[in-house]
Amino acid sequence: MELADPIDFTGRAVIVTGGTKGIGAVIAETFLAAGAEVMVCGRTAPAALPASGGRSAAFHATDVRDPTAAAGLVAATAERFGRLDVLVNNAGGSPDADAATASPRFVEKVVALNLLAPFYVAQAANLVMREHPEGGAVINIGSVSAHDPQPGTAAYSAAKAGLLGLTRALALEWAPRVRVNHITAGLVRTADATALYGDDGGAAVAGIVPMGRLAVPADVAHACLWLAGPHAAYINGADLAVHGGGEIPARDLARRAIRPPFSSP
């Protein structure tokens, strides 16, 4: 049996929303390194675009919460590259907020960015992808908060849980031409790690992850590359966990803390 190259995306076109910084920028760079043409978007142009091997991503100014703008992003990509093969819905996030006092406007903005925007971009992408003989792939970047909410994340957790449900619904409706999958991303070390995890950049937090470290953006990017490639051709409606095994339960951490030090007989 002859296997297709899982990391050759030469001649393919990819959109990465929120692809100008953080995890999204690394996803864009990874697809560029694999030979793809990449379009990234954001509300404002970055000082530098993701690049690899002497090639840079293209940029289209877009507020993906606006359905008209989302459709414009897809149209601009198809016009520039002549096709669209992969959409990575990466744009998202939210500051922590007390659920008891969070304003309606705050909640609406969080849900719009983390749930409605991926829906809008995916709708437009599907219209293009389904016309290709090879179809296409949509990958939604989710969060462990969808499965295990933390204090201060009520609106975000609800939106991300909705994104997982949306993934499964679209996978049912759009197959076999367009596959739709989800990545549950765990704690990721980015340039904002200090603000998110403390002055140690997440070193202490890493102790609760079975793998013993936070993820790096490349861990998520490589998962995207696999889900979009030929070796995942039958993967549809899946939730791929990229979280290092989750979090060690508090009771086990407590037991470790009180366990006497190991000593040789």
XYZ file of N, CA and C in Angstrom:
795
model
N 0.845 -1.193 0.000
C 0.000 0.000 0.000
C 0.881 1.245 0.000
N 0.509 2.200 -0.846
C 1.264 3.446 -0.938
C 0.563 4.526 -0.131
N 1.290 5.173 0.773
C 0.711 6.196 1.628
C 0.982 7.584 1.070
N -0.035 8.447 1.131
C 0.150 9.837 0.726
C 1.005 10.557 1.753
N 1.697 11.604 1.314
C 2.518 12.393 2.217
C 1.594 13.217 3.122
N 1.621 12.988 4.441
C 0.677 13.672 5.329
C 0.974 15.147 5.540
N 2.165 15.593 5.142
C 2.501 17.004 5.390
C 2.801 17.765 4.108
N 2.334 17.268 2.980
C 2.515 17.993 1.727
C 1.209 18.684 1.354
N 1.181 19.983 1.524
C -0.010 20.767 1.193
C 0.242 21.692 0.011
N 1.212 21.321 -0.805
C 1.505 22.115 -1.996
C 0.262 22.226 -2.865
N -0.035 23.440 -3.295
C -1.194 23.665 -4.139
C -2.497 23.804 -3.383
N -2.471 23.707 -2.044
C -3.678 23.844 -1.228
C -3.743 25.247 -0.627
N -4.949 25.700 -0.351
C -5.166 27.020 0.238
C -5.825 26.876 1.598
N -5.336 27.652 2.557
C -5.760 27.532 3.955
C -6.083 28.907 4.514
N -7.175 28.991 5.272
C -7.481 30.183 6.068
C -7.245 29.852 7.528
N -6.554 30.753 8.236
C -6.402 30.634 9.689
C -6.933 31.915 10.300
N -8.085 31.859 10.953
C -8.598 33.062 11.601
C -7.793 33.327 12.866
N -7.616 34.604 13.165
C -6.758 34.936 14.304
C -5.344 34.457 14.087
N -4.912 34.441 12.833
C -3.618 33.849 12.504
C -2.447 34.804 12.496
N -2.609 35.974 13.102
C -1.514 36.948 13.081
C -0.634 36.888 14.328
N -1.060 36.139 15.347
C -0.269 36.072 16.572
C -0.581 34.776 17.316
N 0.224 34.492 18.322
C -0.025 33.356 19.197
C -0.124 32.031 18.479
N -1.058 31.208 18.926
C -1.233 29.875 18.349
C -1.563 29.976 16.867
N -2.401 30.926 16.494
C -2.799 31.056 15.103
C -1.641 31.321 14.168
N -0.699 32.155 14.606
C 0.467 32.453 13.765
C 1.310 31.204 13.544
N 1.461 30.385 14.567
C 2.247 29.155 14.422
C 1.508 28.157 13.526
N 0.181 28.094 13.628
C -0.581 27.245 12.717
C -0.354 27.694 11.278
N -0.414 29.002 11.053
C -0.183 29.530 9.709
C 1.220 29.187 9.214
N 2.219 29.370 10.058
C 3.604 29.056 9.675
C 3.777 27.576 9.360
N 3.084 26.730 10.099
C 3.196 25.288 9.880
C 2.609 24.887 8.532
N 1.466 25.444 8.178
C 0.899 25.143 6.867
C 1.759 25.726 5.740
N 2.340 26.889 5.953
C 3.268 27.452 4.958
C 4.469 26.522 4.768
N 5.010 26.012 5.881
C 6.149 25.103 5.803
C 5.800 23.825 5.061
N 4.514 23.453 5.095
C 4.066 22.247 4.395
C 3.711 22.519 2.942
N 3.897 23.760 2.495
C 3.699 24.080 1.079
C 2.415 24.784 0.743
N 1.538 25.004 1.726
C 0.236 25.613 1.445
C 0.341 27.114 1.218
N -0.658 27.649 0.545
C -0.882 29.087 0.507
C -1.806 29.403 1.675
N -1.485 30.451 2.428
C -2.210 30.714 3.674
C -2.719 32.145 3.721
N -3.969 32.282 4.116
C -4.577 33.586 4.392
C -4.855 33.677 5.882
N -4.377 34.749 6.505
C -4.696 34.996 7.904
C -5.542 36.257 7.988
N -6.207 36.419 9.107
C -7.060 37.596 9.247
C -7.010 38.119 10.666
N -7.430 39.345 10.803
C -7.543 40.005 12.089
C -8.195 41.343 11.831
N -8.512 42.056 12.896
C -9.152 43.354 12.686
C -8.154 44.402 12.215
N -6.878 44.235 12.570
C -5.836 45.158 12.110
C -4.633 44.367 11.625
N -3.910 44.936 10.692
C -2.741 44.260 10.123
C -1.612 44.213 11.154
N -0.898 43.079 11.251
C 0.219 42.971 12.197
C 1.472 43.627 11.624
N 2.441 43.849 12.504
C 3.714 44.419 12.045
C 4.433 43.468 11.110
N 4.281 42.167 11.333
C 4.894 41.156 10.461
C 3.927 39.993 10.328
N 3.885 39.431 9.125
C 2.999 38.305 8.862
C 3.721 36.976 9.105
N 2.984 35.918 9.450
C 3.610 34.595 9.582
C 4.327 34.222 8.284
N 5.489 33.607 8.430
C 6.287 33.261 7.258
C 7.055 31.981 7.509
N 7.403 31.303 6.416
C 8.232 30.103 6.495
C 8.819 29.823 5.127
N 10.101 29.467 5.100
C 10.744 29.108 3.847
C 10.730 30.212 2.811
N 10.780 31.441 3.259
C 10.798 32.557 2.323
C 9.429 32.975 1.807
N 8.387 32.328 2.279
C 7.033 32.692 1.863
C 6.254 33.214 3.062
N 5.384 34.185 2.823
C 4.584 34.769 3.890
C 3.103 34.518 3.648
N 2.345 34.548 4.714
C 0.899 34.463 4.605
C 0.357 35.760 4.028
N -0.789 35.679 3.396
C -1.518 36.868 2.977
C -2.406 37.316 4.139
N -2.826 38.568 4.096
C -3.644 39.113 5.176
C -4.881 39.786 4.623
N -6.015 39.543 5.314
C -7.268 40.214 4.959
C -7.894 40.739 6.244
N -8.054 42.053 6.328
C -8.638 42.654 7.520
C -10.090 42.197 7.655
N -10.407 41.566 8.785
C -11.729 40.974 8.971
C -12.118 40.965 10.437
N -13.354 41.365 10.710
C -13.964 41.112 12.003
C -14.858 39.905 11.790
N -14.393 38.723 12.201
C -15.108 37.486 11.884
C -16.447 37.376 12.598
N -16.731 38.280 13.523
C -18.042 38.291 14.178
C -19.128 38.844 13.263
N -18.700 39.481 12.186
C -19.623 40.057 11.208
C -19.805 39.057 10.064
N -21.020 38.520 9.859
C -21.187 37.496 8.820
C -20.828 37.974 7.419
N -21.069 39.249 7.132
C -20.708 39.775 5.813
C -19.192 39.820 5.653
N -18.503 40.244 6.708
C -17.043 40.276 6.667
C -16.473 38.870 6.579
N -17.078 37.923 7.284
C -16.610 36.533 7.228
C -16.728 35.978 5.814
N -17.847 36.254 5.162
C -18.019 35.804 3.780
C -17.022 36.493 2.858
N -16.721 37.757 3.155
C -15.735 38.476 2.354
C -14.340 37.890 2.479
N -14.000 37.410 3.673
C -12.702 36.752 3.883
C -12.573 35.513 3.010
N -13.608 34.704 3.000
C -13.578 33.479 2.199
C -13.516 33.812 0.717
N -14.300 34.792 0.291
C -14.308 35.175 -1.117
C -12.940 35.709 -1.546
N -12.308 36.511 -0.690
C -10.994 37.060 -1.016
C -9.946 35.960 -1.118
N -10.047 34.966 -0.259
C -9.104 33.843 -0.293
C -9.274 33.027 -1.567
N -10.519 32.698 -1.908
C -10.785 31.907 -3.112
C -10.353 32.665 -4.362
N -10.540 33.973 -4.349
C -10.135 34.765 -5.509
C -8.618 34.825 -5.632
N -7.935 34.989 -4.512
C -6.473 35.112 -4.546
C -5.787 33.795 -4.911
N -6.260 32.695 -4.333
C -5.582 31.409 -4.511
C -6.293 30.467 -5.480
N -7.496 30.830 -5.885
C -8.233 29.996 -6.835
C -8.937 28.814 -6.210
N -8.887 28.709 -4.895
C -9.492 27.570 -4.210
C -9.445 27.798 -2.709
N -10.112 26.938 -1.960
C -10.011 26.908 -0.510
C -10.151 25.467 -0.073
N -9.149 24.967 0.639
C -9.125 23.565 1.056
C -9.298 23.364 2.554
N -8.791 24.294 3.338
C -8.785 24.119 4.789
C -9.160 25.432 5.464
N -10.020 25.345 6.451
C -10.316 26.473 7.327
C -9.982 26.072 8.754
N -9.150 26.875 9.406
C -8.874 26.678 10.830
C -9.501 27.849 11.578
N -10.584 27.565 12.284
C -11.252 28.575 13.100
C -10.517 28.681 14.426
N -9.540 29.574 14.463
C -8.688 29.711 15.636
C -9.027 30.941 16.475
N -9.581 31.978 15.862
C -9.859 33.212 16.598
C -10.776 32.931 17.781
N -10.430 33.474 18.927
C -11.244 33.255 20.114
C -10.550 33.780 21.348
N -11.152 33.488 22.488
C -10.569 33.914 23.755
C -11.511 34.810 24.526
N -11.122 35.079 25.780
C -11.928 35.942 26.641
C -11.171 36.212 27.923
N -11.267 37.440 28.443
C -10.756 37.673 29.804
C -11.697 37.030 30.812
N -11.189 36.734 31.995
C -12.051 36.203 33.046
C -13.056 37.270 33.497
N -14.220 36.805 33.900
C -15.251 37.721 34.386
C -16.162 36.989 35.355
N -16.577 37.667 36.401
C -17.490 37.110 37.383
C -18.861 36.939 36.737
N -19.369 35.718 36.715
C -20.651 35.455 36.058
C -21.784 36.253 36.694
N -21.677 36.551 37.971
C -22.755 37.270 38.661
C -22.870 38.710 38.214
N -21.774 39.285 37.715
C -21.782 40.706 37.364
C -21.422 40.982 35.913
N -21.133 39.954 35.127
C -20.776 40.160 33.718
C -21.938 40.840 32.981
N -21.633 41.851 32.198
C -22.681 42.600 31.510
C -23.204 41.817 30.309
N -24.431 42.090 29.892
C -24.950 41.448 28.681
C -24.052 41.699 27.471
N -23.499 42.890 27.359
C -22.626 43.195 26.225
C -21.378 42.314 26.241
N -20.807 42.125 27.425
C -19.628 41.266 27.542
C -19.963 39.847 27.085
N -21.069 39.300 27.590
C -21.461 37.939 27.245
C -21.691 37.807 25.738
N -22.383 38.791 25.162
C -22.657 38.747 23.729
C -21.374 38.763 22.910
N -20.407 39.571 23.321
C -19.138 39.658 22.583
C -18.359 38.352 22.675
N -18.370 37.733 23.850
C -17.646 36.466 24.025
C -18.279 35.368 23.174
N -19.590 35.278 23.215
C -20.280 34.256 22.417
C -20.110 34.532 20.929
N -20.150 35.795 20.536
C -19.992 36.141 19.119
C -18.632 35.705 18.586
N -17.584 35.939 19.363
C -16.236 35.610 18.895
C -15.967 34.118 18.908
N -16.425 33.431 19.946
C -16.045 32.031 20.143
C -17.018 31.010 19.557
N -18.224 31.441 19.210
C -19.203 30.512 18.654
C -19.801 30.998 17.338
N -20.313 32.219 17.320
C -20.965 32.694 16.103
C -19.969 32.903 14.966
N -18.818 33.495 15.270
C -17.824 33.745 14.229
C -17.372 32.469 13.525
N -17.014 31.399 14.256
C -16.659 30.156 13.559
C -17.781 29.634 12.671
N -19.029 29.802 13.119
C -20.177 29.378 12.316
C -20.233 30.182 11.019
N -20.091 31.509 11.121
C -20.182 32.358 9.935
C -19.099 32.025 8.911
N -17.854 31.885 9.378
C -16.759 31.614 8.441
C -16.910 30.221 7.836
N -17.322 29.254 8.658
C -17.503 27.887 8.155
C -18.614 27.822 7.109
N -19.696 28.551 7.325
C -20.780 28.565 6.336
C -20.272 29.013 4.975
N -19.522 30.109 4.979
C -19.000 30.633 3.714
C -17.975 29.681 3.109
N -17.117 29.096 3.951
C -16.098 28.176 3.459
C -16.725 26.932 2.838
N -17.765 26.425 3.457
C -18.428 25.224 2.934
C -18.937 25.433 1.520
N -19.473 26.608 1.234
C -19.999 26.885 -0.099
C -18.919 26.771 -1.170
N -17.687 27.136 -0.809
C -16.566 27.039 -1.749
C -16.023 25.616 -1.789
N -15.785 25.033 -0.625
C -15.159 23.711 -0.546
C -15.990 22.622 -1.216
N -17.297 22.684 -1.065
C -18.139 21.610 -1.591
C -18.151 21.547 -3.106
N -17.665 22.613 -3.749
C -17.591 22.614 -5.209
C -16.319 21.958 -5.727
N -15.344 21.716 -4.844
C -14.103 21.056 -5.245
C -14.302 19.546 -5.264
N -13.738 18.848 -6.226
C -13.822 17.380 -6.230
C -13.266 16.764 -4.952
N -12.221 17.382 -4.377
C -11.593 16.835 -3.170
C -12.244 17.340 -1.891
N -13.199 18.250 -2.011
C -13.854 18.771 -0.823
C -12.932 19.640 0.009
N -13.106 19.594 1.311
C -12.293 20.419 2.191
C -12.396 19.979 3.630
N -11.723 20.710 4.503
C -11.696 20.380 5.930
C -11.816 21.643 6.751
N -12.676 21.591 7.757
C -12.820 22.675 8.728
C -12.343 22.151 10.075
N -11.488 22.924 10.738
C -10.970 22.552 12.049
C -11.289 23.681 13.023
N -12.050 23.379 14.044
C -12.413 24.358 15.064
C -11.520 24.183 16.291
N -10.861 25.269 16.685
C -9.982 25.208 17.849
C -10.801 25.529 19.097
N -10.995 24.505 19.921
C -11.775 24.655 21.132
C -10.894 24.734 22.358
N -11.475 24.427 23.491
C -10.771 24.581 24.767
C -11.230 23.536 25.762
N -10.334 23.205 26.697
C -10.717 22.321 27.789
C -11.851 22.921 28.615
N -12.042 24.237 28.515
C -13.129 24.883 29.254
C -14.487 24.371 28.816
N -14.586 23.842 27.599
C -15.854 23.273 27.145
C -16.217 22.034 27.947
N -15.209 21.329 28.434
C -15.415 20.092 29.190
C -15.312 20.303 30.694
N -14.459 21.251 31.094
C -14.150 21.434 32.513
C -14.031 22.925 32.815
N -15.165 23.618 32.957
C -15.130 25.072 33.185
C -14.395 25.433 34.472
N -13.777 26.609 34.448
C -13.093 27.145 35.620
C -13.793 28.424 36.060
N -13.635 28.842 37.306
C -14.254 30.091 37.755
C -13.840 31.264 36.865
N -14.803 32.111 36.548
C -14.518 33.282 35.729
C -14.672 33.067 34.247
N -15.085 31.853 33.850
C -15.135 31.546 32.419
C -16.529 31.115 31.945
N -17.573 31.545 32.617
C -18.914 31.040 32.300
C -19.295 31.272 30.841
N -19.189 32.508 30.370
C -19.579 32.806 28.990
C -18.663 32.093 27.998
N -17.370 32.120 28.284
C -16.396 31.468 27.400
C -16.619 29.959 27.356
N -16.805 29.339 28.513
C -17.014 27.892 28.567
C -18.283 27.501 27.814
N -19.349 28.285 27.990
C -20.601 27.994 27.299
C -20.428 28.111 25.788
N -19.698 29.140 25.356
C -19.473 29.326 23.921
C -18.630 28.191 23.343
N -17.605 27.785 24.069
C -16.744 26.710 23.582
C -17.469 25.360 23.591
N -18.348 25.148 24.557
C -19.170 23.939 24.540
C -20.081 23.963 23.317
N -20.597 25.150 23.002
C -21.410 25.286 21.795
C -20.619 25.016 20.533
N -19.332 25.423 20.515
C -18.491 25.181 19.343
C -18.295 23.687 19.111
N -18.151 22.927 20.193
C -18.022 21.484 20.060
C -19.308 20.886 19.502
N -20.455 21.352 19.988
C -21.728 20.882 19.460
C -21.912 21.277 18.002
N -21.505 22.489 17.672
C -21.583 22.947 16.285
C -20.736 22.064 15.381
N -19.545 21.719 15.833
C -18.660 20.854 15.052
C -19.347 19.549 14.688
N -19.953 18.920 15.674
C -20.598 17.622 15.442
C -21.808 17.759 14.521
N -22.540 18.872 14.654
C -23.705 19.083 13.799
C -23.298 19.314 12.348
N -22.274 20.145 12.141
C -21.822 20.415 10.778
C -21.200 19.178 10.141
N -20.524 18.376 10.964
C -19.930 17.139 10.444
C -21.000 16.214 9.886
N -22.164 16.193 10.524
C -23.271 15.372 10.039
C -23.845 15.920 8.736
N -23.965 17.235 8.668
C -24.637 17.855 7.527
C -23.754 17.974 6.281
N -22.469 18.207 6.471
C -21.622 18.563 5.330
C -20.798 17.412 4.768
N -20.744 16.293 5.469
C -20.021 15.136 4.936
C -20.816 14.561 3.757
N -20.177 13.910 2.805
C -18.749 13.564 2.822
C -17.842 14.601 2.173
N -18.439 15.629 1.571
C -17.607 16.578 0.824
C -16.700 17.399 1.735
N -17.253 17.847 2.863
C -16.482 18.685 3.782
C -16.458 18.034 5.163
N -15.258 17.761 5.666
C -15.100 17.191 6.999
C -14.962 18.324 8.021
N -15.566 18.142 9.192
C -15.489 19.154 10.248
C -15.053 18.478 11.543
N -13.953 18.965 12.109
C -13.411 18.375 13.333
C -13.057 19.459 14.350
N -12.778 19.021 15.555
C -12.569 19.926 16.689
C -11.298 19.530 17.427
N -10.554 20.514 17.884
C -9.391 20.267 18.739
C -9.671 20.877 20.103
N -9.581 20.055 21.139
C -9.670 20.560 22.502
C -8.258 20.901 22.953
N -7.961 22.185 22.950
C -6.627 22.635 23.347
C -6.586 22.851 24.854
N -5.493 22.418 25.455
C -5.303 22.618 26.884
C -4.504 23.875 27.164
N -3.725 23.851 28.226
C -2.897 25.001 28.594
C -1.742 25.110 27.611
N -1.613 26.279 26.982
C -0.610 26.478 25.937
C 0.314 27.625 26.327
N 1.608 27.378 26.241
C 2.592 28.417 26.549
C 2.768 29.325 25.335
N 2.333 30.554 25.453
C 2.482 31.544 24.383
C 3.208 32.757 24.949
N 3.286 33.811 24.156
C 3.923 35.041 24.632
C 3.169 35.641 25.807
N 1.896 35.271 25.954
C 1.091 35.793 27.061
C 1.091 34.866 28.270
N 1.992 33.904 28.313
C 1.964 32.898 29.376
C 2.078 33.514 30.765
N 2.888 34.553 30.907
C 3.048 35.174 32.224
C 1.733 35.776 32.701
N 1.043 36.465 31.797
C -0.228 37.080 32.165
C -1.276 36.026 32.498
N -1.215 34.886 31.819
C -2.213 33.841 32.013
C -1.910 32.935 33.194
N -0.630 32.593 33.376
C -0.286 31.547 34.329
C 0.627 31.994 35.466
N 1.024 33.265 35.500
C 1.871 33.743 36.584
C 3.276 34.085 36.129
N 4.059 34.620 37.071
C 5.389 35.126 36.747
C 6.357 34.054 36.273
N 6.065 32.785 36.604
C 6.960 31.711 36.168
C 6.622 31.219 34.767
N 5.670 31.893 34.099
C 5.325 31.521 32.723
C 4.640 30.177 32.597
N 4.113 29.663 33.713
C 3.389 28.401 33.660
C 4.151 27.224 34.218
N 5.358 27.439 34.726
C 6.161 26.324 35.234
C 5.451 25.587 36.366
N 4.840 26.336 37.279
C 4.151 25.693 38.395
C 2.894 24.981 37.923
N 2.177 25.602 36.998
C 0.944 25.009 36.480
C 1.236 23.700 35.759
N 2.404 23.617 35.119
C 2.758 22.413 34.360
C 2.740 21.159 35.225
N 2.886 21.325 36.532
C 2.905 20.181 37.428
C 1.584 19.439 37.502
N 0.495 20.063 37.074
C -0.798 19.373 37.110
C -1.109 18.665 35.798
N -0.230 18.811 34.803
C -0.436 18.175 33.496
C 0.334 16.854 33.462
N -0.314 15.745 33.130
C 0.387 14.459 33.129
C 1.668 14.450 32.297
N 1.704 15.197 31.194
C 2.906 15.231 30.368
C 4.026 16.045 30.992
N 3.742 16.767 32.074
C 4.776 17.500 32.797
C 5.157 18.828 32.189
N 4.401 19.296 31.214
C 4.680 20.603 30.605
C 3.405 21.157 29.990
N 3.396 22.468 29.780
C 2.331 23.075 29.007
C 2.552 22.745 27.533
N 1.490 22.784 26.770
C 1.640 22.644 25.327
C 2.363 23.866 24.776
N 2.955 23.702 23.622
C 3.466 24.843 22.865
C 2.585 24.964 21.615
N 2.532 26.131 20.996
C 1.661 26.299 19.832
C 1.869 25.257 18.745
N 3.097 24.786 18.581
C 3.364 23.787 17.540
C 2.608 22.494 17.784
N 2.325 22.162 19.058
C 1.557 20.951 19.348
C 0.165 21.046 18.727
N -0.454 22.198 18.833
C -1.773 22.408 18.241
C -1.663 22.468 16.721
N -0.637 23.137 16.219
C -0.454 23.267 14.775
C -0.259 21.916 14.103
N 0.512 21.036 14.710
C 0.750 19.716 14.119
C -0.530 18.884 14.097
N -1.370 19.064 15.121
C -2.655 18.369 15.129
C -3.537 18.872 13.982
N -3.496 20.168 13.731
C -4.251 20.735 12.602
C -3.765 20.147 11.285
N -2.462 20.041 11.134
C -1.888 19.508 9.900
C -2.373 18.080 9.665
N -2.415 17.285 10.720
C -2.875 15.902 10.574
C -4.361 15.842 10.236
N -5.183 16.600 10.951
C -6.618 16.559 10.699
C -6.966 17.026 9.290
N -6.174 17.937 8.750
C -6.455 18.470 7.414
C -5.898 17.588 6.304
N -5.048 16.634 6.649
C -4.326 15.868 5.645
C -4.968 14.550 5.260
N -4.329 13.847 4.339
C -4.902 12.619 3.789
C -5.004 11.463 4.767
N -4.178 11.446 5.811
C -4.232 10.349 6.768
C -5.434 10.458 7.711
N -6.127 11.596 7.656
C -7.334 11.770 8.467
C -8.574 11.837 7.578
N -8.500 11.243 6.398
C -9.575 11.368 5.417
C -10.909 10.815 5.893
N -10.899 9.913 6.883
C -12.146 9.348 7.393
C -12.502 9.908 8.769
N -11.731 10.887 9.224
C -11.990 11.497 10.530
C -12.947 12.662 10.332
N -14.118 12.558 10.940
C -15.154 13.579 10.785
C -15.982 13.641 12.062
N -16.218 14.856 12.559
C -16.972 15.013 13.790
C -16.201 14.635 15.034
N -14.876 14.577 14.928
C -14.051 14.137 16.050
C -13.651 15.302 16.949
N -13.345 14.975 18.186
C -12.806 15.931 19.153
C -11.434 15.413 19.561
N -10.395 16.013 19.012
C -9.022 15.584 19.270
C -8.459 16.369 20.452
N -8.148 15.673 21.528
C -7.632 16.322 22.737
C -6.142 16.579 22.599
N -5.753 17.847 22.673
C -4.338 18.232 22.658
C -4.096 18.971 23.972
N -4.101 18.186 25.061
C -3.990 18.801 26.384
C -3.050 18.035 27.313
N -2.233 17.168 26.742
C -1.230 16.476 27.551
C -1.792 15.497 28.553
N -3.050 15.084 28.359
C -3.669 14.152 29.291
C -4.629 14.813 30.256
N -4.830 16.129 30.105
C -5.752 16.841 30.986
C -5.058 17.354 32.230
N -5.753 17.314 33.343
C -5.200 17.781 34.608
C -5.263 16.657 35.641
N -4.196 16.497 36.400
C -4.163 15.501 37.467
C -5.180 15.905 38.529
N -6.046 14.996 38.968
C -7.073 15.341 39.964
C -6.465 15.905 41.242
N -7.196 16.828 41.852
C -6.712 17.485 43.071
C -6.412 16.482 44.179
N -7.242 15.415 44.279
C -7.010 14.440 45.353
C -5.670 13.729 45.183
N -5.272 13.531 43.918
C -3.985 12.868 43.688
C -2.839 13.824 43.991
N -3.013 15.104 43.642
C -1.983 16.090 43.959
C -1.813 16.209 45.468
N -2.939 16.176 46.190
C -2.866 16.260 47.651
C -2.163 15.038 48.237
N -2.453 13.859 47.679
C -1.817 12.637 48.168
C -0.315 12.682 47.934
N 0.082 13.212 46.778
C 1.525 13.330 46.497
C 2.195 14.280 47.481
N 1.466 15.361 47.843
C 2.056 16.372 48.715
C 2.329 15.829 50.112
N 1.497 14.887 50.574
C 1.678 14.367 51.936
C 2.424 13.044 51.967
N 2.710 12.487 50.797
C 3.428 11.208 50.749
C 4.854 11.404 51.255
N 5.358 10.547 52.137
C 6.734 10.711 52.625
C 7.740 10.518 51.499
N 8.875 11.214 51.594
C 9.894 11.075 50.558
C 10.341 9.636 50.393
N 10.674 9.255 49.176
C 11.160 7.893 48.905
C 12.548 7.712 49.508
N 12.743 6.590 50.141
C 14.079 6.292 50.684
C 14.427 4.849 50.384
N 15.657 4.610 50.113
C 16.109 3.253 49.808
C 16.103 2.405 51.064
N 15.790 1.129 50.970
C 15.820 0.248 52.151
C 17.242 0.120 52.690
